[in-house]
Coordinates of C-alpha atoms and ligand atoms in Angstrom, one line a residue:
X17 CA -72.9 65.6 15.1
X18 CA -72.4 68.0 12.5
X19 CA -74.7 70.5 13.9
X20 CA -76.8 70.6 9.6
X21 CA -76.9 67.2 9.3
X22 CA -80.2 64.7 9.3
X23 CA -80.5 64.5 13.1
X24 CA -80.3 68.1 14.0
X25 CA -83.5 69.2 15.2
X26 CA -83.7 72.9 13.8
X27 CA -82.8 70.8 10.5
X28 CA -85.5 68.5 10.4
X29 CA -88.0 70.9 11.8
X30 CA -86.9 73.2 8.9
X31 CA -87.4 70.0 6.1
X32 CA -91.0 69.4 7.2
X33 CA -91.6 72.8 7.1
X34 CA -90.8 73.2 3.9
X35 CA -92.8 69.8 3.5
X36 CA -95.7 71.7 4.6
X37 CA -94.4 74.7 2.3
X38 CA -94.2 72.5 -1.0
X39 CA -97.9 69.5 0.2
X40 CA -99.3 73.7 0.4
X41 CA -98.0 75.1 -3.1
X42 CA -98.8 72.4 -5.1
X43 CA -102.9 72.2 -3.4
X44 CA -103.0 76.3 -3.9
X45 CA -102.0 76.2 -7.6
X46 CA -103.8 72.7 -8.1
X47 CA -107.2 75.5 -6.8
X48 CA -106.0 77.9 -8.9
X49 CA -105.9 75.7 -11.7
X50 CA -110.1 74.5 -10.5
X51 CA -110.8 78.1 -10.0
X52 CA -109.5 78.7 -13.5
X53 CA -111.3 76.3 -14.6
X54 CA -114.2 77.1 -13.5
X55 CA -117.5 77.1 -15.1
X56 CA -119.7 79.2 -12.7
X57 CA -119.7 80.3 -9.6
X58 CA -121.5 77.9 -7.4
X59 CA -118.2 75.3 -8.8
X60 CA -115.8 78.4 -7.7
X61 CA -117.8 78.4 -3.8
X62 CA -117.3 74.9 -4.0
X63 CA -113.8 75.2 -4.6
X64 CA -112.4 77.9 -3.2
X65 CA -114.0 77.0 0.4
X66 CA -112.6 72.9 0.1
X67 CA -109.4 74.4 -0.7
X68 CA -109.9 76.8 2.2
X69 CA -110.6 74.3 5.2
X70 CA -107.9 72.0 3.6
X71 CA -105.1 74.7 3.9
X72 CA -106.0 76.3 7.3
X73 CA -106.4 72.9 8.3
X74 CA -110.1 74.2 10.0
X75 CA -112.4 72.4 11.1
X76 CA -114.9 74.3 8.2
X77 CA -114.6 77.1 6.4
X78 CA -117.6 79.1 4.3
X79 CA -117.8 81.5 0.9
X80 CA -120.1 84.1 1.7
X81 CA -121.7 86.4 -0.7
X82 CA -122.7 89.8 -1.4
X83 CA -125.9 91.6 -1.6
X84 CA -127.0 93.9 -1.6
X85 CA -127.4 95.1 2.6
X86 CA -126.9 91.3 3.3
X87 CA -124.5 88.9 3.0
X88 CA -125.5 84.9 1.9
X89 CA -123.3 82.4 3.0
X90 CA -123.8 80.2 -0.2
X91 CA -121.7 78.1 0.9
X92 CA -119.9 76.1 3.6
X93 CA -117.9 72.8 3.6
X94 CA -117.1 72.1 7.9
X95 CA -117.2 69.3 9.9
X96 CA -121.8 70.2 10.7
X97 CA -123.8 72.5 9.5
X98 CA -123.4 76.1 9.7
X99 CA -124.7 79.4 8.0
X100 CA -125.6 77.3 5.2
X101 CA -128.1 79.2 2.4
X102 CA -128.7 82.1 5.2
X103 CA -128.5 85.6 4.6
X104 CA -128.0 88.6 7.7
X105 CA -127.5 91.8 7.2
X106 CA -124.3 93.0 6.8
X107 CA -124.2 94.9 9.7
X108 CA -125.0 91.7 12.0
X109 CA -122.0 89.2 11.2
X110 CA -117.4 89.4 10.9
X111 CA -118.4 88.8 6.9
X112 CA -120.2 91.9 7.0
X113 CA -117.1 93.9 8.3
X114 CA -114.9 92.4 6.4
X115 CA -117.2 94.1 3.2
X116 CA -117.5 96.5 4.7
X117 CA -114.0 97.0 5.9
X118 CA -111.7 95.7 3.0
X119 CA -109.4 94.0 5.4
X120 CA -109.3 90.1 7.0
X121 CA -111.5 89.8 10.6
X122 CA -108.9 86.9 13.2
X123 CA -110.7 86.6 15.5
X124 CA -108.2 84.0 17.6
X125 CA -111.8 83.8 20.8
X126 CA -115.1 84.5 19.7
X127 CA -115.9 84.9 22.3
X128 CA -114.0 88.4 23.4
X129 CA -114.6 89.5 20.1
X130 CA -117.4 92.3 19.9
X131 CA -118.2 92.0 16.3
X132 CA -119.2 88.4 17.2
X133 CA -123.2 88.1 17.7
X134 CA -122.0 84.9 20.6
X135 CA -125.5 84.1 21.2
X136 CA -125.4 83.0 17.2
X137 CA -122.4 81.4 17.2
X138 CA -121.9 79.5 21.1
X139 CA -124.9 76.8 19.7
X140 CA -121.9 76.1 17.1
X141 CA -118.8 74.5 17.1
X142 CA -116.4 77.2 16.3
X143 CA -114.1 79.4 18.7
X144 CA -111.5 80.9 16.5
X145 CA -111.8 81.9 12.9
X146 CA -110.2 84.5 10.6
X147 CA -111.5 86.2 6.9
X148 CA -110.4 88.0 4.5
X149 CA -112.7 89.9 1.6
X150 CA -113.4 88.2 -1.6
X151 CA -112.0 91.1 -4.3
X152 CA -110.5 93.8 -1.6
X153 CA -111.2 97.2 -3.9
X154 CA -115.4 96.2 -4.6
X155 CA -116.3 92.5 -2.1
X156 CA -118.2 90.4 -4.1
X157 CA -118.2 88.8 -0.2
X158 CA -116.0 86.8 2.0
X159 CA -113.4 83.6 2.7
X160 CA -113.4 82.7 6.1
X161 CA -112.3 79.5 7.8
X162 CA -113.7 78.3 11.2
X163 CA -112.1 76.3 14.1
X164 CA -113.2 73.8 17.1
X165 CA -110.9 75.6 18.9
X166 CA -109.2 78.7 20.2
X167 CA -106.5 79.1 18.9
X168 CA -103.7 82.1 17.3
X169 CA -104.2 82.4 14.0
X170 CA -101.1 82.6 11.8
X171 CA -100.3 84.9 9.1
X172 CA -99.5 82.5 6.9
X173 CA -103.1 80.2 7.0
X174 CA -104.5 84.4 7.6
X175 CA -102.2 84.1 3.7
X176 CA -103.2 81.1 2.2
X177 CA -106.6 82.3 3.0
X178 CA -105.9 85.6 0.8
X179 CA -104.7 83.8 -2.1
X180 CA -107.4 81.6 -2.3
X181 CA -109.9 84.5 -2.4
X182 CA -107.6 86.6 -4.6
X183 CA -108.4 83.5 -7.2
X184 CA -111.9 83.2 -6.7
X185 CA -112.4 86.9 -7.0
X186 CA -110.4 86.7 -10.8
X187 CA -112.1 83.5 -11.6
X188 CA -115.5 84.9 -10.4
X189 CA -114.5 88.2 -13.3
X190 CA -113.3 86.1 -15.1
X191 CA -117.3 84.3 -15.3
X192 CA -119.0 87.3 -16.1
X193 CA -116.3 88.2 -18.6
X194 CA -117.0 84.8 -20.2
X195 CA -120.6 85.4 -19.7
X196 CA -120.3 89.0 -21.7
X197 CA -117.7 87.5 -24.5
X198 CA -120.3 84.4 -24.9
X199 CA -123.8 86.9 -25.2
X200 CA -121.6 89.2 -27.0
X201 CA -120.4 86.7 -29.8
X202 CA -124.5 85.0 -29.8
X203 CA -125.6 88.9 -30.2
X204 CA -122.8 88.9 -33.1
X205 CA -124.5 85.3 -34.4
X206 CA -127.7 86.9 -34.2
X207 CA -126.6 90.3 -35.9
X208 CA -124.8 87.8 -38.5
X209 CA -128.0 86.4 -39.1
X210 CA -130.2 89.1 -39.0
X211 CA -127.5 90.8 -41.9
X212 CA -127.8 88.5 -44.0
X213 CA -132.0 87.4 -44.4
X214 CA -131.8 91.0 -44.6
X215 CA -128.9 91.3 -47.8
X216 CA -131.4 87.5 -48.9
X217 CA -134.6 89.8 -48.7
X218 CA -133.5 93.0 -50.8
X219 CA -132.1 91.0 -53.3
X220 CA -135.1 88.9 -53.6
X221 CA -136.5 92.4 -54.0
X222 CA -134.3 94.1 -56.1
X223 CA -134.7 90.8 -58.6
X224 CA -138.1 91.6 -58.6
X225 CA -138.3 94.9 -59.1
X226 CA -136.0 94.2 -62.1
X227 CA -138.3 91.8 -62.9
X228 CA -141.4 94.2 -62.8
X229 CA -139.1 96.5 -65.0
X230 CA -139.2 94.4 -67.3
X231 CA -142.2 93.2 -67.5
X232 CA -143.9 96.4 -67.2
X233 CA -141.3 97.5 -70.6
X234 CA -142.4 94.9 -72.4
X235 CA -146.7 95.4 -71.0
X236 CA -146.1 99.3 -71.9
X237 CA -144.2 98.8 -76.2
X238 CA -147.1 96.6 -76.2
X239 CA -149.1 99.0 -75.4
X240 CA -148.3 102.4 -76.7
X241 CA -148.8 101.4 -80.6
X242 CA -152.4 99.5 -80.0
X243 CA -153.6 102.6 -78.3
X244 CA -152.4 104.9 -80.8
X245 CA -154.1 103.4 -83.2
X246 CA -156.9 103.4 -81.0
X247 CA -156.4 107.1 -81.0
X248 CA -156.2 107.3 -84.4
X249 CA -159.3 106.2 -85.6
X250 CA -161.5 108.0 -82.9
X251 CA -160.0 111.2 -83.9
X252 CA -160.5 111.0 -87.3
X253 CA -164.5 110.0 -86.7
X254 CA -165.1 112.6 -84.3
X255 CA -163.6 114.5 -86.8
X256 CA -166.7 114.5 -89.0
X257 CA -169.4 116.8 -88.7
X258 CA -172.3 115.1 -89.2
X259 CA -172.0 112.3 -86.3
X260 CA -175.0 111.3 -84.4
X261 CA -174.6 112.4 -80.9
X262 CA -175.0 109.2 -79.9
X263 CA -171.9 107.8 -81.2
X264 CA -169.9 110.9 -80.7
X265 CA -170.3 110.4 -77.0
X266 CA -168.9 106.8 -77.3
X267 CA -166.3 107.9 -79.9
X268 CA -164.7 110.7 -77.1
X269 CA -165.1 107.5 -74.3
X270 CA -163.1 105.4 -77.1
X271 CA -160.8 108.6 -76.8
X272 CA -159.8 108.8 -73.7
X273 CA -159.5 105.6 -72.3
X274 CA -156.8 105.4 -75.7
X275 CA -155.7 108.2 -74.5
X276 CA -155.6 107.1 -70.9
X277 CA -153.8 103.8 -72.1
X278 CA -150.9 105.2 -73.7
X279 CA -149.9 108.0 -70.9
X280 CA -150.0 105.7 -68.9
X281 CA -147.4 102.6 -70.6
X282 CA -145.2 105.6 -71.1
X283 CA -145.4 106.5 -67.3
X284 CA -144.6 103.4 -66.6
X285 CA -141.3 103.3 -69.0
X286 CA -140.2 106.9 -68.3
X287 CA -140.4 106.4 -64.1
X288 CA -139.3 102.4 -64.3
X289 CA -136.2 102.0 -62.4
X290 CA -134.5 101.2 -65.0
X291 CA -134.8 104.7 -66.7
X292 CA -134.3 106.3 -63.9
X293 CA -131.9 108.9 -64.5
X294 CA -132.1 108.3 -68.1
X295 CA -134.3 111.0 -68.2
X296 CA -132.8 113.5 -70.5
X297 CA -134.9 116.7 -72.2
X298 CA -134.5 117.3 -75.8
X299 CA -134.8 120.9 -75.4
X300 CA -135.9 123.2 -78.3
X301 CA -137.4 126.7 -78.1
X302 CA -141.2 126.6 -77.1
X303 CA -144.0 128.4 -76.1
X304 CA -146.1 127.2 -72.9
X305 CA -149.7 129.2 -74.5
X306 CA -149.4 127.2 -77.4
X307 CA -149.1 123.7 -75.3
X308 CA -151.9 124.8 -72.7
X309 CA -154.2 124.6 -75.8
X310 CA -152.9 121.3 -77.4
X311 CA -152.9 119.8 -74.1
X312 CA -156.8 121.6 -72.7
X313 CA -157.8 120.6 -76.7
X314 CA -156.6 116.0 -75.9
X315 CA -159.1 116.4 -72.5
X316 CA -161.3 118.5 -73.6
X317 CA -163.6 114.9 -74.3
X318 CA -162.3 113.2 -70.9
X319 CA -164.0 116.7 -69.6
X320 CA -167.1 117.1 -71.2
X321 CA -167.2 113.7 -70.5
X322 CA -167.6 114.1 -67.0
X323 CA -168.9 118.0 -67.7
X324 CA -166.5 119.9 -66.9
X325 CA -164.6 122.3 -68.1
X326 CA -161.3 123.6 -68.4
X327 CA -160.4 127.1 -68.2
X328 CA -156.8 128.8 -69.6
X329 CA -154.8 131.7 -69.4
X330 CA -152.2 131.2 -70.9
X331 CA -150.5 134.2 -69.2
X332 CA -149.7 137.1 -71.6
X333 CA -148.5 136.4 -75.8
X334 CA -145.1 135.2 -75.9
X335 CA -144.8 135.7 -72.1
X336 CA -144.2 131.9 -71.4
X337 CA -141.5 130.7 -74.3
X338 CA -139.1 128.9 -72.6
X339 CA -136.2 125.8 -73.7
X340 CA -138.0 122.8 -73.2
X341 CA -138.5 119.2 -73.8
X342 CA -141.4 120.0 -75.4
X343 CA -142.4 115.9 -76.0
X344 CA -141.9 115.6 -71.4
X345 CA -143.7 118.9 -70.8
X346 CA -147.2 118.4 -72.4
X347 CA -147.1 115.2 -70.9
X348 CA -146.9 116.6 -68.0
X349 CA -149.1 118.6 -68.1
X350 CA -151.5 116.1 -69.2
X351 CA -151.0 114.0 -66.7
X352 CA -151.4 116.6 -64.1
X353 CA -154.7 117.8 -66.4
X354 CA -156.3 114.4 -66.3
X355 CA -155.8 114.2 -62.0
X356 CA -157.3 117.5 -61.9
X357 CA -160.9 116.1 -64.0
X358 CA -160.2 113.1 -61.7
X359 CA -160.2 114.6 -59.1
X360 CA -162.5 117.6 -59.5
X361 CA -166.5 117.7 -59.0
X362 CA -168.8 117.2 -62.0
X363 CA -168.9 120.1 -63.6
X364 CA -166.7 121.9 -61.7
X365 CA -164.0 123.4 -63.6
X366 CA -160.4 123.0 -64.1
X367 CA -157.8 126.3 -63.9
X368 CA -154.7 126.1 -66.2
X369 CA -151.9 128.5 -65.8
X370 CA -148.8 130.2 -67.2
X371 CA -147.8 132.7 -65.7
X372 CA -143.9 134.2 -65.5
X373 CA -142.8 134.9 -62.4
X374 CA -139.3 136.9 -63.1
X375 CA -137.2 136.8 -65.5
X376 CA -135.4 133.1 -64.8
X377 CA -138.6 130.8 -63.7
X378 CA -142.2 130.3 -65.6
X379 CA -145.3 128.4 -63.4
X380 CA -147.8 126.5 -64.5
X381 CA -150.1 125.6 -62.6
X382 CA -153.0 123.2 -62.1
X383 CA -155.8 124.1 -60.1
X384 CA -159.2 121.4 -59.7
X385 CA -162.4 122.1 -56.9
X386 CA -162.1 118.1 -55.8
X387 CA -161.1 117.1 -52.2
X388 CA -157.5 119.0 -52.1
X389 CA -154.3 116.8 -51.1
X390 CA -153.9 116.5 -47.1
X391 CA -150.9 117.6 -46.1
X392 CA -148.9 115.2 -44.8
X393 CA -149.3 113.5 -47.7
X394 CA -148.1 115.8 -49.7
X395 CA -144.3 114.9 -50.5
X396 CA -145.9 111.0 -50.2
X397 CA -147.9 111.0 -54.2
X398 CA -144.8 112.1 -56.0
X399 CA -144.0 108.8 -55.0
X400 CA -143.8 105.8 -57.1
X401 CA -147.4 104.1 -57.2
X402 CA -148.7 106.2 -54.8
X403 CA -152.4 105.9 -54.6
X404 CA -154.2 107.4 -51.8
X405 CA -157.5 106.9 -50.9
X406 CA -160.6 105.9 -53.0
X407 CA -160.0 106.9 -56.1
X408 CA -161.5 109.3 -58.3
X409 CA -164.9 109.3 -60.2
X410 CA -163.9 109.3 -64.2
X411 CA -162.3 106.6 -66.0
X412 CA -160.4 103.8 -64.7
X413 CA -158.4 104.6 -61.8
X414 CA -154.0 105.0 -62.8
X415 CA -151.3 103.4 -61.4
X416 CA -149.4 105.6 -59.0
X417 CA -146.9 106.8 -61.6
X418 CA -148.3 110.2 -62.8
X419 CA -147.2 112.4 -60.4
X420 CA -143.3 110.5 -60.3
X421 CA -143.5 111.3 -64.1
X422 CA -144.6 114.3 -63.1
X423 CA -141.5 114.8 -60.7
X424 CA -138.9 113.3 -63.1
X425 CA -139.7 115.7 -65.7
X426 CA -139.4 118.6 -63.9
X427 CA -136.5 117.9 -61.7
X428 CA -135.2 117.0 -65.4
X429 CA -135.4 120.4 -66.5
X430 CA -134.2 122.1 -63.6
X431 CA -137.6 122.2 -62.9
X432 CA -140.1 121.9 -59.1
X433 CA -143.5 120.9 -58.7
X434 CA -145.5 121.3 -55.4
X435 CA -149.0 120.1 -54.5
X436 CA -150.4 123.1 -52.2
X437 CA -154.2 124.7 -51.3
X438 CA -156.4 125.7 -54.0
X439 CA -158.0 128.8 -53.7
X440 CA -161.2 127.6 -51.7
X441 CA -160.9 123.8 -51.8
X442 CA -159.1 121.8 -54.0
X443 CA -155.4 121.1 -55.0
X444 CA -153.2 123.4 -57.2
X445 CA -150.3 121.6 -58.6
X446 CA -146.9 124.2 -59.5
X447 CA -144.6 123.1 -61.7
X448 CA -141.8 126.2 -61.6
X449 CA -139.9 125.8 -64.7
X450 CA -136.1 127.9 -65.6
X451 CA -136.8 129.8 -69.0
Ligands
ADP514 N1 -155.2 116.3 -58.7 C1 -156.0 116.6 -56.9 N2 -156.5 115.8 -56.2 C2 -156.2 114.6 -55.5 N3 -155.9 114.2 -55.2 C3 -154.8 113.5 -56.2 C4 -154.4 114.9 -57.2 N4 -153.7 114.6 -57.7 C5 -153.5 113.4 -57.6 N5 -153.3 113.1 -56.7 C6 -153.1 111.6 -55.4 O1 -152.2 111.9 -56.1 C7 -152.0 110.4 -56.2 C8 -151.5 110.0 -57.1 O2 -151.9 110.3 -58.4 P1 -151.0 109.9 -59.5 O3 -149.6 109.3 -59.5 O4 -151.6 110.8 -60.8 O5 -151.8 108.7 -60.1 P2 -152.7 108.2 -60.3 O6 -152.3 107.2 -61.4 O7 -153.5 107.1 -59.5 O8 -153.2 109.1 -61.3 C9 -153.2 109.5 -56.6 O9 -154.0 108.3 -56.4 C10 -154.0 110.5 -56.3 O10 -154.9 110.3 -55.1
MG515 MG1 -152.8 109.9 -62.2

C-alpha cells in the first residue's frame, strides 16, 4: 500500500486539516470583508464576536471596549448570557489585564489562573478562555472566546482570534477616519454655502453701491446749478445797501442753505466710489491767507445766523504761499469751518489759522469751542457717511461726506488731516500741506 494513498491515516488527517484551514480562511476573509464594510461600531462588535466564536469553536465570545479605566462588555455571542452590557474596573477582569499588558491571555483552566476572579466566574458556563487585545499598540478593547470545559487552547485558535481582533481594530480606525472625512466633507459644504452667500451679498452690495453712486452723481449734477443760481440772486440782494434788516437776515439764510446744497452736491460727487482716486489736484500758486479770507466771507452769513464770529489769523504776509488746487482747498476749508460753526455753541468763536511750520510744510488749523470729538471716534469721522451723535444746531444736518472729501482732497495733495483737542475745549482740525 502506498503510504501516501487515500487510506493512509497521515494523508487523510492532512486533508482534514487543509479542509479546516480552507474553511477558516474563507470564514476569516468573509469576516474581514464584513468588518471593512461595517458602517457603525455595533456592527463591528457583532461581526467580530460571532466570527470569533465560530472560528475558535467556542461556546461564547465577547467584545470588550475600553472606556477610560473601565472595561465595557459591549457585545456577547454565547450559549448563555455572561457580562453583556456590564462594566468592570480594568484591574478586576482578564480583559483589563490584556489591555494593560497589550498581550493575549490564555487561560486553560479558570480555577488555576490568579487573573480570574473565580467567584464571579464560578456561576457561569466558562471554564477556559483566550483573550487578545484589539489594537495592540494602544488597545481599544479586547476580544475573547470562552469554553465550557477546561482545555488546552491551541496556538492556532489564538492566532485566529488575534487576526479577527486586528481586523476589528482596522475597521474601528476606518470608522473614525470615515466619520472625520464625512465631517470634513459636511464642513466643506457648509463653508462652500457660506462663501457663496457672502459672494452674493458682496455682489448685491456692490450693485447697490454702484446704483447709489449713480444716483448720487445724478442728484449732485441736478442740484449744483439751481444752488448756484440761488446763491447768485441772494448775493446780489445782500449787496444792496438799502436792504431792510429783516430781509437781509432772510437772504443770508437763503445764501447759507444754497451754499450748503452746493457743497453737499460737490462732496457727493468727489467721494462717490467711482471717483475714488480720480481726485487729481490742478496745482497753481495760491496764498493760503487769501483763501482763508474768501472762506470766511462765504461762511460769514452762516456764522452770523448763529451769532458766532470767525477769527482769522492768516499768518505773516506771503508766508503761506504754496502750490495747490485752490478750488479743492477752498472746499476743504469750507467744510471744516462749516462743521466748526455747526458744532460750536451760539455766540462762540471759530478760529481759523494758517502758519508755516518749516521750510517744507504749512499748517491750517480750524478750531471751535464745541463739545469736541471723542478720542475713540477720531479715526472714524473721516469714513464715508460717518455722522456721530446729535448734530449741532444750525442749518440742516449734513450727510457725513464732508470730512471724507477733506481727507481725499488733502491726501491728493500729499498732505494729512487729523483732529485733536481744541484749546481747553472744542475740536481742532489740523491740515498739513507740503509747500
Ligand atoms: N467740529 C466738530 N466738532 C464735533 N464733531 C464734529 C466736528 N466736525 C465733524 N464732527 C463729527 O464728524 C461727523 C462727520 O462730519 P462731516 O463729514 O463733515 O459730516 P456732516 O455732513 O455730518 O457734517 C459729524 O457728523 C460730526 O459728528
Ligand atoms: Mg460737515
